[in-house]
Coordinates of C-alpha atoms in Angstrom, one line a residue:
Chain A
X4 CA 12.6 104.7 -9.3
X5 CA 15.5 102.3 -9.9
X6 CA 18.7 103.3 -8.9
X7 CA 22.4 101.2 -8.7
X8 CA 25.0 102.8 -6.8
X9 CA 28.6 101.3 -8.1
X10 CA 27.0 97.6 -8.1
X11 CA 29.6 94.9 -8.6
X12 CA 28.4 91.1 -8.8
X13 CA 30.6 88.7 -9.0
X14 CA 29.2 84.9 -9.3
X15 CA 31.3 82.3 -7.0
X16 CA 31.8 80.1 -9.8
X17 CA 33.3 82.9 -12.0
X18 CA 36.2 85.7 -11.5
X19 CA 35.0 88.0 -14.0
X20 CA 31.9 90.3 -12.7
X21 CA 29.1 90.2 -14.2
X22 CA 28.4 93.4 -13.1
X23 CA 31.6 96.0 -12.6
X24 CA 31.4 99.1 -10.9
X25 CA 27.7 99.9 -12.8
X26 CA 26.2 103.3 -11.2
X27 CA 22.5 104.3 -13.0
X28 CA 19.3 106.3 -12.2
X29 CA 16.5 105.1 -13.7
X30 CA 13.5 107.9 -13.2
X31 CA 9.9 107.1 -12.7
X32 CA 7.8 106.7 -15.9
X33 CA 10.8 106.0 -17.8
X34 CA 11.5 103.5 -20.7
X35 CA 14.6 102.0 -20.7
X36 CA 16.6 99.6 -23.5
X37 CA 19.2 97.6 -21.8
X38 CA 21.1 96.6 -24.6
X39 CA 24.7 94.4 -24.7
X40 CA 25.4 90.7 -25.4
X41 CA 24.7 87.4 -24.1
X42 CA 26.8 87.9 -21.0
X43 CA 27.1 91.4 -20.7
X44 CA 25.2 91.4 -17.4
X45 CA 21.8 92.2 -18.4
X46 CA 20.2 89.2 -16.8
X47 CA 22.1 90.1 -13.5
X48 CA 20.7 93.6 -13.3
X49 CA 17.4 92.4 -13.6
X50 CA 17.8 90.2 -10.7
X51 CA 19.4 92.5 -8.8
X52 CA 16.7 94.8 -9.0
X53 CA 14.5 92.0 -8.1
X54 CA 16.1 91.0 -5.1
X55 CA 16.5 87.6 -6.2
X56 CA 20.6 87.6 -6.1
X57 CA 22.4 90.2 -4.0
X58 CA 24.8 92.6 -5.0
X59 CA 28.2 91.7 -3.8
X60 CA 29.6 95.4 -3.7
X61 CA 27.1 98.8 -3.9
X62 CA 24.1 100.0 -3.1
X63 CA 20.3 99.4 -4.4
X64 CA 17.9 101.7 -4.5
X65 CA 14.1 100.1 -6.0
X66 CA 11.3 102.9 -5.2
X67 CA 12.8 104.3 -2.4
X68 CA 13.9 101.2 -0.5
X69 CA 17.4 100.5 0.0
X70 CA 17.6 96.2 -1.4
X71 CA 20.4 95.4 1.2
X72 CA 18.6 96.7 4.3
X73 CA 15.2 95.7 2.9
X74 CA 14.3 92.8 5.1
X75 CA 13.7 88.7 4.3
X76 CA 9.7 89.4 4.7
X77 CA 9.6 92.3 3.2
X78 CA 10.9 91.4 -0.5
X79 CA 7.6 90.0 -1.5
X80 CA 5.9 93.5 -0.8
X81 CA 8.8 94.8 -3.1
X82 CA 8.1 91.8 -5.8
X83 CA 4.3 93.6 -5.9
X84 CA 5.4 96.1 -7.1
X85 CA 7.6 94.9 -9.9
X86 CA 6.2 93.2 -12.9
X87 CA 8.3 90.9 -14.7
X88 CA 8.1 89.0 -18.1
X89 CA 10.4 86.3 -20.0
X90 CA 11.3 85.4 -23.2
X91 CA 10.3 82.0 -22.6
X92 CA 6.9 83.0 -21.4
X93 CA 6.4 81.4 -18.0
X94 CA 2.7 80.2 -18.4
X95 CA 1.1 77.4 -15.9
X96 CA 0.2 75.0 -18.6
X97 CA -2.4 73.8 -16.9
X98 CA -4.5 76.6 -17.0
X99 CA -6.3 78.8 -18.9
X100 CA -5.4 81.7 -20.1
X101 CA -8.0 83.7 -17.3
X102 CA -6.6 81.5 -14.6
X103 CA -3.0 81.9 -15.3
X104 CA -3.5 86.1 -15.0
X105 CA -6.1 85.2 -11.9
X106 CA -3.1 83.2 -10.3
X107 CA -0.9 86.4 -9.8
X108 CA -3.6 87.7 -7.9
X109 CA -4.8 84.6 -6.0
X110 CA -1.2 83.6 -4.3
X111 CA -0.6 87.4 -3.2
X112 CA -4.6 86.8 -1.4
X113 CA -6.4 89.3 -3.5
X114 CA -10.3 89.0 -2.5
X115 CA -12.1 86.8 -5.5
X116 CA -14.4 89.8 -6.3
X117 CA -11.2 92.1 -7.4
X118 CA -9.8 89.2 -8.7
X119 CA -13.1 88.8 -11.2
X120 CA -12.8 92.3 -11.9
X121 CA -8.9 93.1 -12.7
X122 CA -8.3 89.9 -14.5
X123 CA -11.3 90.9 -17.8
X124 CA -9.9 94.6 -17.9
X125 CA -6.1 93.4 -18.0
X126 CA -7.1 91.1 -20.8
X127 CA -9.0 93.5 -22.6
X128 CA -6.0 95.8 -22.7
X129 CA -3.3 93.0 -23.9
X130 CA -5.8 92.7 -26.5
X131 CA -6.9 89.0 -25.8
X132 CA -10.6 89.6 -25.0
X133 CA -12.7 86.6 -26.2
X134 CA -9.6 84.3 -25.5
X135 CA -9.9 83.8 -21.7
X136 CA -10.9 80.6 -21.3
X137 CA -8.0 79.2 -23.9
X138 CA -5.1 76.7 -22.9
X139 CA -1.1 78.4 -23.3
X140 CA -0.6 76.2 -26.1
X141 CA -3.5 76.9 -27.8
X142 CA -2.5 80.0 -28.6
X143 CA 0.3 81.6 -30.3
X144 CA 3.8 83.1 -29.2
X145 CA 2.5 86.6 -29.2
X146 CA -0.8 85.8 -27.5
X147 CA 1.5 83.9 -25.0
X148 CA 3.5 86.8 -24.6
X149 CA 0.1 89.1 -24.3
X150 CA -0.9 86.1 -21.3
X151 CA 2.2 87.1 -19.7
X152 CA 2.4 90.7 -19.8
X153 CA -1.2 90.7 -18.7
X154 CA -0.1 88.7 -15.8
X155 CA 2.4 91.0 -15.0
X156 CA 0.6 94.2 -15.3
X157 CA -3.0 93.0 -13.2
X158 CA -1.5 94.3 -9.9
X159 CA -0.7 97.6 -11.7
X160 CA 3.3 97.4 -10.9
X161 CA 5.0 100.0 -11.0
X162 CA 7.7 98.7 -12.7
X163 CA 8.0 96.2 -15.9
X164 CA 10.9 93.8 -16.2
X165 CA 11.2 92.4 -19.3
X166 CA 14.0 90.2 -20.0
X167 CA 14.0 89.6 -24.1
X168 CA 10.2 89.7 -24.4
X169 CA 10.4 89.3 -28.0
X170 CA 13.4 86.8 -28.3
X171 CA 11.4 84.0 -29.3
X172 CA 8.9 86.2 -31.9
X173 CA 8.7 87.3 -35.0
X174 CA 9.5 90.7 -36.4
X175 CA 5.8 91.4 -37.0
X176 CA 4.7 90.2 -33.7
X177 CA 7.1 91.8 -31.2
X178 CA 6.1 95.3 -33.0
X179 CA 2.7 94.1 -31.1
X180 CA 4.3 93.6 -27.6
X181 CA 6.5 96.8 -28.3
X182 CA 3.3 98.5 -28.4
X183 CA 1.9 96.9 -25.8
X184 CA 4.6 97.7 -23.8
X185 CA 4.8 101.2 -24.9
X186 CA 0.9 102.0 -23.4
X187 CA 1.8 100.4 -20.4
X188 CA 4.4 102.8 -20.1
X189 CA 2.5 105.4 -20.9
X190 CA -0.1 104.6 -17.4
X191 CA 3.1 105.9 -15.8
X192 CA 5.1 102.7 -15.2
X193 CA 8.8 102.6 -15.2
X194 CA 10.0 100.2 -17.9
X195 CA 13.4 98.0 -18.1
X196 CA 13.6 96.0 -21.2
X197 CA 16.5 93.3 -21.8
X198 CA 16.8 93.4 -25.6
X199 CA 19.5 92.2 -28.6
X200 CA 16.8 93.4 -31.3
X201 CA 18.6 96.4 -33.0
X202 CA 15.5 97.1 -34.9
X203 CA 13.1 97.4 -32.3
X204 CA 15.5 100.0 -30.3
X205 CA 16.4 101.7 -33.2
X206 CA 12.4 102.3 -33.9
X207 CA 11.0 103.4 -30.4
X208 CA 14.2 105.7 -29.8
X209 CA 14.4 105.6 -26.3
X210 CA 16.6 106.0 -23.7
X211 CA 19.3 103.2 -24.3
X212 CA 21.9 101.9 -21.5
X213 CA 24.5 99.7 -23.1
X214 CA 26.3 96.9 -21.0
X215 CA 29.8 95.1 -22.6
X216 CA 31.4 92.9 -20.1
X217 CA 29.4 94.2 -16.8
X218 CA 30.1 97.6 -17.4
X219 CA 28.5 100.1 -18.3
X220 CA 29.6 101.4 -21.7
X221 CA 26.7 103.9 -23.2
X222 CA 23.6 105.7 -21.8
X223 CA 21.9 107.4 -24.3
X224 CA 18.4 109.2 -24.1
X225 CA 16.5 108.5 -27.6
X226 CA 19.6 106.2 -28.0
X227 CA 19.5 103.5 -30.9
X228 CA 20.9 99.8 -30.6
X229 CA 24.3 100.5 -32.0
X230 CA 27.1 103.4 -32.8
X231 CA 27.7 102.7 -36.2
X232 CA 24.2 103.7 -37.4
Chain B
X21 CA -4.9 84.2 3.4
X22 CA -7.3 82.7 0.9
X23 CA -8.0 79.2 2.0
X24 CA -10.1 77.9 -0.8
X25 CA -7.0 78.8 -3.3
X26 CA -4.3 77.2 -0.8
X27 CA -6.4 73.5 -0.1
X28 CA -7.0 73.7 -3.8
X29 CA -3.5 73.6 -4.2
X30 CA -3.1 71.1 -1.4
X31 CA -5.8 68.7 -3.1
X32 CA -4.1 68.8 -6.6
X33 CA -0.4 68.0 -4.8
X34 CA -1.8 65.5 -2.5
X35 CA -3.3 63.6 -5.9
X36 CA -0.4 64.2 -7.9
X37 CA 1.9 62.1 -5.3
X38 CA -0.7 59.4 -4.2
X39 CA 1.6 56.6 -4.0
X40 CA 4.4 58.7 -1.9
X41 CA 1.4 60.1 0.3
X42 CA 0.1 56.7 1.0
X43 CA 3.5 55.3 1.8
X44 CA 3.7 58.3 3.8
X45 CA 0.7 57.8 5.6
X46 CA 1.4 54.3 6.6
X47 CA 4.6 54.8 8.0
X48 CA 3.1 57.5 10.2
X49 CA 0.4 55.3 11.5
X50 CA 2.9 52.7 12.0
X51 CA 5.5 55.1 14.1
X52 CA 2.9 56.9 16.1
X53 CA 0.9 53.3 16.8
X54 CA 4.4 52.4 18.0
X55 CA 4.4 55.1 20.2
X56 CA 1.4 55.1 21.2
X57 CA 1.0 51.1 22.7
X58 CA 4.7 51.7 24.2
X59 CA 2.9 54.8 26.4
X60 CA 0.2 53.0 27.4
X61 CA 2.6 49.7 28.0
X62 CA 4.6 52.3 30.2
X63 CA 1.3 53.8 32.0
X64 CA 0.1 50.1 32.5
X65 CA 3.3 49.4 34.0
X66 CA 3.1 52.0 36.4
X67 CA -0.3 51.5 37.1
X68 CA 0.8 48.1 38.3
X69 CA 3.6 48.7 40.1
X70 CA 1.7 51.9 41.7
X71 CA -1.1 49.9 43.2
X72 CA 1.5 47.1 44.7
X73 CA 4.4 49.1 45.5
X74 CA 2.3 51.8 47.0
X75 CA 0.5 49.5 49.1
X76 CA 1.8 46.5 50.7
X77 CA 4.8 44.6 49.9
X78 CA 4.8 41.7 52.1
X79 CA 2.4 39.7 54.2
X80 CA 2.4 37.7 56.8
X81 CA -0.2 35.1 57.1
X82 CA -0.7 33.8 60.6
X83 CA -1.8 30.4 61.4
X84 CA -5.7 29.5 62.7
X85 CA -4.4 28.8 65.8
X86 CA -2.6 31.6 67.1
X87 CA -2.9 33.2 70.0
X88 CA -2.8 36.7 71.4
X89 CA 0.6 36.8 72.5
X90 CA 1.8 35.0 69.8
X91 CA 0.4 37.8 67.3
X92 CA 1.9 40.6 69.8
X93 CA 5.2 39.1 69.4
X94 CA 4.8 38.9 65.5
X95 CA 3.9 42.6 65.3
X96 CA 6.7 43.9 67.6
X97 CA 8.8 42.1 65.9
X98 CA 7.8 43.6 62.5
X99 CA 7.9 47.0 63.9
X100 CA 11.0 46.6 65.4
X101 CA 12.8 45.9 61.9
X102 CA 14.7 48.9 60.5
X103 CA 13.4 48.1 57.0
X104 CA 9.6 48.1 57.7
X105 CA 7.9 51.4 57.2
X106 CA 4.7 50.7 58.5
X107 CA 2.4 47.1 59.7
X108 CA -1.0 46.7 59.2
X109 CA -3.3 44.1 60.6
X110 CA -5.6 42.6 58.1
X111 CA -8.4 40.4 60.1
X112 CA -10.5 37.4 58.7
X113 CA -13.4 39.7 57.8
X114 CA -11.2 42.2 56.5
X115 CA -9.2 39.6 54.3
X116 CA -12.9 38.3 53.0
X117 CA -13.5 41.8 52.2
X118 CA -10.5 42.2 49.9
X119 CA -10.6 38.6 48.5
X120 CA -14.5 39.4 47.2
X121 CA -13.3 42.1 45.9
X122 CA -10.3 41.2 44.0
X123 CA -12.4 38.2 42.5
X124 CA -15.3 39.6 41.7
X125 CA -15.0 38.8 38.0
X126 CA -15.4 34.9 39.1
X127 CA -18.4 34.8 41.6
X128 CA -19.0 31.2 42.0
X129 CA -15.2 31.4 43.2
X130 CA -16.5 34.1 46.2
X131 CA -19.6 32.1 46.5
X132 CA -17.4 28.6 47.4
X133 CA -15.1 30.5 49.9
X134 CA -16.2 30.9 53.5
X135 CA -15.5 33.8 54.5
X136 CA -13.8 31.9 57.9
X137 CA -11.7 30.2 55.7
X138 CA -9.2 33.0 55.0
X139 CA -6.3 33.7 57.0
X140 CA -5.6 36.6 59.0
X141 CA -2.5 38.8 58.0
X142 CA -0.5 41.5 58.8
X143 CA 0.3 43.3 55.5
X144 CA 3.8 44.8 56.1
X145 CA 4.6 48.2 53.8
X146 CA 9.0 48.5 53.1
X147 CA 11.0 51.4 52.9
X148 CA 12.9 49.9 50.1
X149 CA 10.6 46.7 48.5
X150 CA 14.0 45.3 47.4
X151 CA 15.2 44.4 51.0
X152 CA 12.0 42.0 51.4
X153 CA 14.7 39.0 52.7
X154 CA 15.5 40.3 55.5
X155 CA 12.3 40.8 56.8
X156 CA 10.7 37.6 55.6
X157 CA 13.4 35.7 57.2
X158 CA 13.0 37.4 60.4
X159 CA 9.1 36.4 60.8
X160 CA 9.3 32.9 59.1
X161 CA 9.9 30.5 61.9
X162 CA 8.2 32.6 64.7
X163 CA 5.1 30.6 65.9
X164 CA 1.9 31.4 64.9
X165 CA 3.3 32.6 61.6
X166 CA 2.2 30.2 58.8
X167 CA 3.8 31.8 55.2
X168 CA 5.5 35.0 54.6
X169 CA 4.5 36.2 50.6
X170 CA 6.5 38.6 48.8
X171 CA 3.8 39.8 46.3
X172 CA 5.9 42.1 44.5
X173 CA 8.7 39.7 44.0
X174 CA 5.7 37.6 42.1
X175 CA 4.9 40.4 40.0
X176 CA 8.5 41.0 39.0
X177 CA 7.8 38.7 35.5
X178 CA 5.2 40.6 34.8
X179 CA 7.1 44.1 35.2
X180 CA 9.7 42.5 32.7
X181 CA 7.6 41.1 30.4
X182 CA 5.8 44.6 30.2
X183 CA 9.2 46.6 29.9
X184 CA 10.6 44.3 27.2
X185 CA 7.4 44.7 25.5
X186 CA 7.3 48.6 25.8
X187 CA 11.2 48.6 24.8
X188 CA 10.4 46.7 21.5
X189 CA 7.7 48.7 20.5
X190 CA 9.4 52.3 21.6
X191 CA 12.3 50.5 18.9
X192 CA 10.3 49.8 16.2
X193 CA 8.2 53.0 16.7
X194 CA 11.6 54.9 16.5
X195 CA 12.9 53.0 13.5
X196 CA 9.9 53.7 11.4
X197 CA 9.4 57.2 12.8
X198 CA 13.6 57.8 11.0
X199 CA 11.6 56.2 7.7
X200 CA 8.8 58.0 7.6
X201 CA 10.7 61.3 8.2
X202 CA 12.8 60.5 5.4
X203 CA 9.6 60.0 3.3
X204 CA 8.3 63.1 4.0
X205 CA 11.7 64.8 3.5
X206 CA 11.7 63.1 0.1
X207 CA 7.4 63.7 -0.5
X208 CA 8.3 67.2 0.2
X209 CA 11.3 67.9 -2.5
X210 CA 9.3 66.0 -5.1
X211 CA 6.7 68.3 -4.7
X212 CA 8.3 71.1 -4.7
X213 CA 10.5 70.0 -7.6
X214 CA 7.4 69.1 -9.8
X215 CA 5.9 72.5 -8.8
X216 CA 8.9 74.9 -9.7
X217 CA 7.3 76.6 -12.0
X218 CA 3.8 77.2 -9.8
X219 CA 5.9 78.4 -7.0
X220 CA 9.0 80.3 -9.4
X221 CA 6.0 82.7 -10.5
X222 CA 4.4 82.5 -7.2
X223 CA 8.0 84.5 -5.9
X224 CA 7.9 86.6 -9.0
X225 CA 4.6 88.0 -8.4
X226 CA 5.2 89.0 -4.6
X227 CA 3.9 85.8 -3.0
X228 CA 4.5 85.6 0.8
X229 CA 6.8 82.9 1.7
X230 CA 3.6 81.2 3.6
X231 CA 1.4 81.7 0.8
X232 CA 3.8 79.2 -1.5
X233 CA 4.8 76.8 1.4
X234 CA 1.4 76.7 2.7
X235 CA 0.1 74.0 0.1
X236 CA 3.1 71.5 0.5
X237 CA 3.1 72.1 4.5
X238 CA -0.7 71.1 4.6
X239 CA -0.7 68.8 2.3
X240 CA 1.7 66.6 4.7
X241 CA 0.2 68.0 7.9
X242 CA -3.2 65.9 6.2
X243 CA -1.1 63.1 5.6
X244 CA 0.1 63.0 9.0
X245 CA -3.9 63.5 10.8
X246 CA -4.9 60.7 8.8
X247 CA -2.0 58.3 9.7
X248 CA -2.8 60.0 13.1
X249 CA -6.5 58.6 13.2
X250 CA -5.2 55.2 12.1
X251 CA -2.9 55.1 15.0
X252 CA -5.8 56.1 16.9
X253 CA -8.1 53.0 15.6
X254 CA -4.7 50.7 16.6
X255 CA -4.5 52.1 19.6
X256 CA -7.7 51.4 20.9
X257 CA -7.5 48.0 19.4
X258 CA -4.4 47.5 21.4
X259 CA -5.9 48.4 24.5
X260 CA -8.8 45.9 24.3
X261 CA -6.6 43.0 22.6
X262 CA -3.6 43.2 24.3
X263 CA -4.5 44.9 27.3
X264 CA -8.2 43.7 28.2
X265 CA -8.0 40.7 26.1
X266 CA -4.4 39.1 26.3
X267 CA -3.1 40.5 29.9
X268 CA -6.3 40.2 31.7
X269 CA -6.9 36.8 30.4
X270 CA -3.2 35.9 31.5
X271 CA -3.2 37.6 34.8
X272 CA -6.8 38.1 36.0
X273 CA -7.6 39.8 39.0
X274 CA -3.7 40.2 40.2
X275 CA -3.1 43.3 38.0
X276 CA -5.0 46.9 37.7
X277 CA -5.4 47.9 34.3
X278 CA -5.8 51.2 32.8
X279 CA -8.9 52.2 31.7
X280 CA -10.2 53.7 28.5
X281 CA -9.4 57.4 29.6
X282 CA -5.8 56.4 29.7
X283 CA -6.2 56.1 25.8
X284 CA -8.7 59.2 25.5
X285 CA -5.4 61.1 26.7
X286 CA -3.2 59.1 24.7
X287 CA -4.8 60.1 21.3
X288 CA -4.8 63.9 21.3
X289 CA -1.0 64.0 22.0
X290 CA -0.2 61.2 19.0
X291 CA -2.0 63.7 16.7
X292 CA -0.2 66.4 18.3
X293 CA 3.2 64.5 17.7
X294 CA 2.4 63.4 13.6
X295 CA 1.4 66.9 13.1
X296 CA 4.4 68.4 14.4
X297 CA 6.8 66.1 12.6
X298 CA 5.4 66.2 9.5
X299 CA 5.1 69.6 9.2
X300 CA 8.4 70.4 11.0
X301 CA 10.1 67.8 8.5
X302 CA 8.2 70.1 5.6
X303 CA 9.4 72.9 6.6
X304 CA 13.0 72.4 7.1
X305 CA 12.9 70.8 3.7
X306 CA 11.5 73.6 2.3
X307 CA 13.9 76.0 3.6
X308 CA 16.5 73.9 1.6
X309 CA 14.4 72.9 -1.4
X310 CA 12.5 76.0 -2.2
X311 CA 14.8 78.9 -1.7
X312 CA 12.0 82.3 -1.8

């Protein structure tokens, strides 16, 4: 599904890679930790496989389409097909909590009929039925977070980004993403997840790929955050 | 493409900026009513110089009292010229003819003149108008000749006073045309600056590069058809005060005038022009301003 072929990504303003010589296979319907420190190139991966920065040595493979040969017009129809969430959320303030899912759908010109349709049952499954019509900040950071992966999910991706999804929660509520998470994996999508909490890897035990310094240092099925464990 | 989504978006932009989109429309209308007036100061011009230039450039009034030979002489002696390209004869009843018509704005004018009363002519057509002297001085002091006019040399004011007039406003239409670009350069990245995060999760989600430029583009392109319907209403108020009221008031019967279908053309291609600069200016801005 995912797939980087001895990536190296230097930034122009910096001479150390971010990424260095990283070759991984990520298969369909997997779950995926990408652990490491601030700097250790998580971030860039996830952009890479976004197509939103390009690689400066390597190859790309995101399901079945080669990044560098995929054309200008084509990287939307790729973006469909990729969900992506923050740890700083990303909600349109201005809208509700129905309208910020809808949007997703609206701006990639989904008929109003689907649109009335998807949005209720993506809801429903984040667990925030009742709660469409609220404002972002009338809510809290997990319901936020449930916004966002809901918004993420409605086109039924086939893979889910998520860049520290519970860096700004608490302990208690990221167990409640993590589960999230964890059914939407279980539809059969592919799942990268961007993490420093040792306790949530440690608890799902899944496959872990550790970055230090843009390389790639560990990758462990059923791994756990750390060695010394 | 779902419209009602993207004009949504256009309305809420188009709002958010009103002071920028008004400045912006007001320095469209100014440009392309700049424009505009210096086309139709241009077609005027030409409509003018057309009629005169294509018809006769000098005549030769003959006295009452000539005679036949006397008028044979004058017209071999005109045809003979290397400058003239062709001679007509205008008679009394032809000159009456001409005279009614050009004055038929002031009838008591046509009413007063017997028809007798005007001379006969022959109405001399150059190869090159400039080289009228010549010409004129070669017919002056035959007999039976009684004043040689240069028309078009009469109606070179008029050509000046129109081209300075169509230069200055072609000027200032240029000037403000460089403003108002720069406006809409600047309308364009404030939008898209205060709508980062709207269009950062727009490209997340797989948007189309003309689903998220869509709403900025049109929201200009509207800016620029109603500054384009402004320049219309100045338009059409320069052709009946400047043109129907100032010239004709100032020049009368002298001068054809271009008519209210000379604007009717006029206005679909100012529209044309706004539209395309505006929305050529918001475009290249977004290329620069909102990377997808």
């Amino acid at each position: 599904m995912i797939r980087l072929q001895s990536v190296t990504k230097i930034y122009p303003s910096s001479s150390r890679p971010a990424l260095d010589d990283v070759t991984v296979e990520i298969e369909k319907g997997e779950f995926v930790f990408l652990v490491g420190q601030s700097g250790s190139g998580k971030s860039t991966f996830l952009r890479l496989v976004l197509k939103e920065d390009k690689p400066t040595r390597g190859q790309i493979w995101v399901a079945g389409k080669e990044l560098s040969r995929l054309s200008h017009w084509k990287v939307p129809a790729l973006r469909r097909q990729i969900g992506t969430v923050f740890q700083d959320f990303r909600l349109l303030p201005n809208k509700t909590v129905r309208e910020n899912v809808a949007f997703a759908l609206e701006v990639i010109g989904k008929p109003r009929h689907t649109i009335a349709q998807v949005v209720p049952e993506v809801l429903d499954l984040v667990g925030l039925a009742g709660k469409e019509e609220r404002m972002p900040d009338e809510l809290s950071g997990g319901e936020q977070q449930r916004v966002a992966v809901a918004r993420a999910f409605v086109n039924r991706p086939t893979i889910l980004l998520a860049d520290e999804p519970t860096g700004n929660l608490d302990p208690t509520t990221s167990v409640g993403i993590m589960r999230l998470l964890d059914r939407i994996n279980r539809t059969g999508t592919t799942v990268v997840m961007a993490t420093h909490d040792s306790h949530i890897v440690d608890s799902m035990r899944r496959r872990v790929i550790e970055l230090e310094g843009g390389k790639v240092t560990r990758d462990q099925s059923r791994g756990v955050y750390g060695y010394a464990r | 493409m779902r419209w009602r989504f993207v004009f949504s978006e256009m309305a809420i932009g188009l709002r958010r900026n009103l002071s920028m989109t008004i400045a912006t429309i007001l320095t469209i209308t100014i440009a392309l009513t700049g424009l505009g007036a210096a086309w139709l100061t241009h077609k005027q011009t030409n409509a003018t110089k057309d009629y005169w230039f294509g018809k006769i450039q000098i005549s030769v009034f003959l006295t009452k009292d000539v005679t036949e030979p006397e008028r044979d002489a004058i017209r071999q002696q005109l045809e003979a010229l290397p400058q003239v390209d062709h001679v007509y004869y205008e008679s009394k009843a032809e000159a009456y003819i001409h005279f009614k018509d050009q004055f038929k704005t002031v009838p008591a004018l046509v009413k007063n003149t017997d028809p007798s009363a005007l001379p006969e002519s022959y109405r001399v057509k150059l190869k090159d108008p400039k080289k009228f002297p010549i010409v004129a001085s070669a017919v002056q002091d035959m007999p039976g000749v009684d004043q040689v006019a240069a028309e078009a040399q009469a109606l070179k004011k008029i050509f000046k006073l129109l081209g300075g007039l169509q230069n200055i406003m072609l000027i200032v239409a240029l000037v403000v045309l460089v403003a108002s670009i720069l406006l809409i350069f600047n309308n364009v990245r404030l939008a898209a600056f205060s709508r980062r995060r709207e269009t950062g999760i727009m490209r997340l989600v797989g948007a189309s590069d003309l689903y998220i430029q869509a709403p900025f583009i049109l929201e200009i392109t509207a800016a620029a058809i109603i500054g384009g319907i402004l320049a219309s209403l100045a338009m059409c108020a320069f052709k009946a005060l400047i043109i129907d009221y100032g010239l004709k008031s100032a020049f009368g019967g002298i001068l054809t005038y271009i008519d209210w279908g000379a604007v009717w053309t006029t206005i679909p291609y100012l529209m044309l022009a706004g539209i395309l600069i505006a929305a050529v200016t918001a475009f290249g801005t977004l290329q620069r301003y909102l990377r997808v």
